[in-house]
Short mmCIF file of C-alpha atoms in Angstrom, two decimals:
data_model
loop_
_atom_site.label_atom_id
_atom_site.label_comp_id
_atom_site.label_asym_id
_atom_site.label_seq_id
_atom_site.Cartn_x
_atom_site.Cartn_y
_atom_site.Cartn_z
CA UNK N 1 0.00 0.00 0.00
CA UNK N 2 1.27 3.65 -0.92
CA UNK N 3 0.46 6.19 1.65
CA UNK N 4 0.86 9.62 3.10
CA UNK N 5 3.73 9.30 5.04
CA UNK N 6 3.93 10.45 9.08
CA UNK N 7 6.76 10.70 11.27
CA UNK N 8 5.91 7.23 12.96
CA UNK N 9 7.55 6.23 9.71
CA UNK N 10 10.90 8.25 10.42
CA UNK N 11 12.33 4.62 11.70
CA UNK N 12 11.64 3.11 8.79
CA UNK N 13 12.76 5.65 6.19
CA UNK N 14 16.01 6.54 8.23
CA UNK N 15 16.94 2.62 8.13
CA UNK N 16 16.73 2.63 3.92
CA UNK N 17 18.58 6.54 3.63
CA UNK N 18 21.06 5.52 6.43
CA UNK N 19 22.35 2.52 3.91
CA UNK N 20 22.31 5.27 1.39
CA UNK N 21 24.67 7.50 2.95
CA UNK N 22 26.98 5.64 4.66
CA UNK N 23 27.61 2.95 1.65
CA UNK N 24 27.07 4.85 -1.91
CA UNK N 25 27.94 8.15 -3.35
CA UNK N 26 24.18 9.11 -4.07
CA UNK N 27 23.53 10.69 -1.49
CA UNK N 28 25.70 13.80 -0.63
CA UNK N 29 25.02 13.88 2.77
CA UNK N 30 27.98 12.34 4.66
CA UNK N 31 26.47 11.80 7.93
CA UNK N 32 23.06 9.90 8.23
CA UNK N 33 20.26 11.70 9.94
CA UNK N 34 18.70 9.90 13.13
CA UNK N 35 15.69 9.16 13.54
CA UNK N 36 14.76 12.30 15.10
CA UNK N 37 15.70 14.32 12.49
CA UNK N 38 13.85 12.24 10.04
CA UNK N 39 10.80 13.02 12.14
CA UNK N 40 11.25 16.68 11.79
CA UNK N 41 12.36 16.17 7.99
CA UNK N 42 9.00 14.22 6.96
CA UNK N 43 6.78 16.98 8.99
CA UNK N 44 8.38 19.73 7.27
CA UNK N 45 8.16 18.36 3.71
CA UNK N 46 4.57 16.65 4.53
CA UNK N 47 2.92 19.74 5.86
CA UNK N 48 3.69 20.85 2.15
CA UNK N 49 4.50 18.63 -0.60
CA UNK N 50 3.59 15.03 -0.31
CA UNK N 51 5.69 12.38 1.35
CA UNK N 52 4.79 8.85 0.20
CA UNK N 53 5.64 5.54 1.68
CA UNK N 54 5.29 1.84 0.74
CA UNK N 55 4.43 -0.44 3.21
CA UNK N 56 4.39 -4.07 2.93
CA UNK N 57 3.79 -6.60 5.61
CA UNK N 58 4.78 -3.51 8.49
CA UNK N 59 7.93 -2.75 6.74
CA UNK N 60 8.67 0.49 4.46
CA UNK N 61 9.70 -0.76 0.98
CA UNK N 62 10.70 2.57 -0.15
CA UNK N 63 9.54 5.85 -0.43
CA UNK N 64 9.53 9.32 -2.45
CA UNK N 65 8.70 12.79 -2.07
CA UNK N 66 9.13 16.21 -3.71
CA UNK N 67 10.11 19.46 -1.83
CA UNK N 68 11.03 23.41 -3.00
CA UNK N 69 13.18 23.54 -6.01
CA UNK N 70 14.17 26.50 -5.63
CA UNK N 71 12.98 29.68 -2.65
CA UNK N 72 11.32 32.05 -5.07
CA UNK N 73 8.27 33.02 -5.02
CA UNK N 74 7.63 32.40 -9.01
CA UNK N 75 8.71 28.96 -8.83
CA UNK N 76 6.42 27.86 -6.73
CA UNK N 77 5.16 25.62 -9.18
CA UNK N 78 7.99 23.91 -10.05
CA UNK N 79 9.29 20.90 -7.31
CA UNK N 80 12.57 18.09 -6.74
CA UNK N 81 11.45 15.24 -6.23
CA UNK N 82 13.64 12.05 -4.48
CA UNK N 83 12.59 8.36 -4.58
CA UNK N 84 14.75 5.63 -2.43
CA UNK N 85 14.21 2.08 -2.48
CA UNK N 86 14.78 -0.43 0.29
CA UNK N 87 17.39 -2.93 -0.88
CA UNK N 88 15.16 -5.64 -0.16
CA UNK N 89 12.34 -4.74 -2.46
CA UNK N 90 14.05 -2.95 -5.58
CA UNK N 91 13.09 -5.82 -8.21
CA UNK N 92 9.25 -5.67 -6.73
CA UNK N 93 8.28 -2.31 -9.05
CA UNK N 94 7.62 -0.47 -6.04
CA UNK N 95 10.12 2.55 -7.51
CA UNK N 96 7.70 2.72 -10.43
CA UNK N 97 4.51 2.89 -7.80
CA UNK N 98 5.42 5.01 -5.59
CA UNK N 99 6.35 7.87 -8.75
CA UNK N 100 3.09 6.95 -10.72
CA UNK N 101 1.20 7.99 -7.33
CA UNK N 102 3.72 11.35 -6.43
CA UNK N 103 3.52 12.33 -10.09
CA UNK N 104 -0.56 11.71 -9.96
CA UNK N 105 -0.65 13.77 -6.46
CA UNK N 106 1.45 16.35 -7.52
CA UNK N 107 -0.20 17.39 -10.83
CA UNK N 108 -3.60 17.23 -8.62
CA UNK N 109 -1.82 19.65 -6.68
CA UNK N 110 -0.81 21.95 -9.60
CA UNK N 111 2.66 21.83 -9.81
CA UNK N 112 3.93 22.19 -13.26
CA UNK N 113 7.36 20.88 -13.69
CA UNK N 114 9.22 18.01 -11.31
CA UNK N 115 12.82 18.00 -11.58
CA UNK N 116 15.29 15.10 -10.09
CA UNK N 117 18.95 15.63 -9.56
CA UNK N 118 20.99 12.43 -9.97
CA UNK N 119 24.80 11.70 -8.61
CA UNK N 120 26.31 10.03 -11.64
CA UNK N 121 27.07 7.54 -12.71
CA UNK N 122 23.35 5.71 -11.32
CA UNK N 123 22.35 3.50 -13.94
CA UNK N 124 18.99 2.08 -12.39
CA UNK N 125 17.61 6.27 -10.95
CA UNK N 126 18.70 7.56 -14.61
CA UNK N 127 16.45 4.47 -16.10
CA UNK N 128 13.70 4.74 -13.88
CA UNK N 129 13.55 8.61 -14.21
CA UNK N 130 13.89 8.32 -18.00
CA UNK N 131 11.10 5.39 -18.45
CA UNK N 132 8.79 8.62 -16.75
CA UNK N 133 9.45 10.58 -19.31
CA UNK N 134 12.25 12.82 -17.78
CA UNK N 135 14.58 14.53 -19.89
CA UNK N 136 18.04 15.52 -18.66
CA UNK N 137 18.54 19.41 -19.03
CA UNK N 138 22.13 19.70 -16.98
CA UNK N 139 25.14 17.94 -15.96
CA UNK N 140 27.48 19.45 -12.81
CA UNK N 141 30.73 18.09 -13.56
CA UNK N 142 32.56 16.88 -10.06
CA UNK N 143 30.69 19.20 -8.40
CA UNK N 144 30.50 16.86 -4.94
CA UNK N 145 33.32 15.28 -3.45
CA UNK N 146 31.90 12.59 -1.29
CA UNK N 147 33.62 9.07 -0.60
CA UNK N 148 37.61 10.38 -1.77
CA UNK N 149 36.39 11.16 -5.12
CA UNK N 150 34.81 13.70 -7.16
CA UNK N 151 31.13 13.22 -8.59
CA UNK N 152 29.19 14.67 -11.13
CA UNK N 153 25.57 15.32 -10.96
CA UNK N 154 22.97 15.16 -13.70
CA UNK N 155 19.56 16.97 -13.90
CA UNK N 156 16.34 15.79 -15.13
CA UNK N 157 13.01 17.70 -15.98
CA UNK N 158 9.44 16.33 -16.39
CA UNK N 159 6.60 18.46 -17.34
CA UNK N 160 3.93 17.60 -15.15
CA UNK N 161 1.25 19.73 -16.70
CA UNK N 162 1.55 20.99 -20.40
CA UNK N 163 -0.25 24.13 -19.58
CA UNK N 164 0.58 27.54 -20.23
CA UNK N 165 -1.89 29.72 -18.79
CA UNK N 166 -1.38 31.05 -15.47
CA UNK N 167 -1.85 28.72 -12.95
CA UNK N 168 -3.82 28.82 -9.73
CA UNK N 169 -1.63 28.25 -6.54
CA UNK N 170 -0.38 24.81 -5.48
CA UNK N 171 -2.91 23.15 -3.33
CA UNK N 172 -1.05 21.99 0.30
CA UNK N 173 -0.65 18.33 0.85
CA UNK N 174 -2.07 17.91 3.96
CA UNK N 175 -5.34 19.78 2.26
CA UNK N 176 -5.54 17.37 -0.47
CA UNK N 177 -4.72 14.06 2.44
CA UNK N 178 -8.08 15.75 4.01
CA UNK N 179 -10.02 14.69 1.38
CA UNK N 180 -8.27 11.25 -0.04
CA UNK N 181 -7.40 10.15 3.19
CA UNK N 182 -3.69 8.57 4.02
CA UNK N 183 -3.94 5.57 1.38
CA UNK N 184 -2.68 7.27 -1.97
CA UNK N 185 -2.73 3.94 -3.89
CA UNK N 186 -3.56 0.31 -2.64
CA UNK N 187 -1.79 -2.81 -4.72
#
């Protein structure tokens, strides 16, 4: 089941990022957060964009959510957006469920464009970005140094809403949860 996610799920998200950090080069981070500061992390994004979890049998699979892309006020309508996968359920399509329900969300929301900034080279995020229709518009050459080596990073764009009149303002997640409830999608 993919749902809204809430900071009881800080435990669960922390154990899948905390891998992330502290083993690969995708994450720039170089300390994982605890599980405190996961709490505060999935408040702050949820109490604006959505945060979405998978949860199978108890356990979070994986999860993704989008947050500002950038602080000014006229791109508001514009969002990053971050998917990580538990390593025990990354052959089970959940990567490809939990972005068909954050890009459905997020266009209900009326955000325009969703862009995803990869540490390269990722092989399996540039597919699974690219088979949604993402188009890279940017590459940061070693622009991190994480790990004793330099890493570039790529950028990726996908038009959520071919639109060009002016929009209304994004609708707040936890106004949209109010009226679909915590269950985004149910497999």
């Amino acid at each position: 089941m993919i749902r809204a996610a809430t900071k009881d799920d800080a435990k669960g998200i922390a154990e899948i990022y905390s891998k992330i950090v502290e083993q690969t080069k995708i994450s720039f981070e170089t300390k994982a957060p605890t599980i405190s500061e996961m709490e505060q992390r999935v408040e702050s994004i949820s109490s604006k964009f959505p945060y979405l979890v998978e949860e199978i049998d108890g356990n979070i699979a994986g999860y993704s959510y989008a947050n500002t892309h950038r602080e000014r006020s006229a791109y508001r309508w514009s969002c990053d957006v971050t998917i990580y996968i538990s390593e025990d359920f990354r052959a089970n399509k959940i990567g490809s469920k939990l972005y068909s329900s954050l890009f459905k969300v997020l266009t209900e929301l009326g955000y325009h464009n969703a862009y995803a900034g990869i540490t390269l080279p990722n092989d399996a995020s540039v597919g699974i970005h690219e088979r949604f229709e993402f188009k890279k518009i940017a590459h940061y050459n070693s622009v991190g140094f994480k790990m004793g080596a330099w890493h570039d990073v790529g950028w990726w764009e996908l038009c959520l809403k071919d639109d060009h009149k002016a929009p209304s303002e994004p609708i707040l997640f936890p106004d949209y949860i109010k009226n679909q409830g915590l269950n985004i999608y149910d497999n």
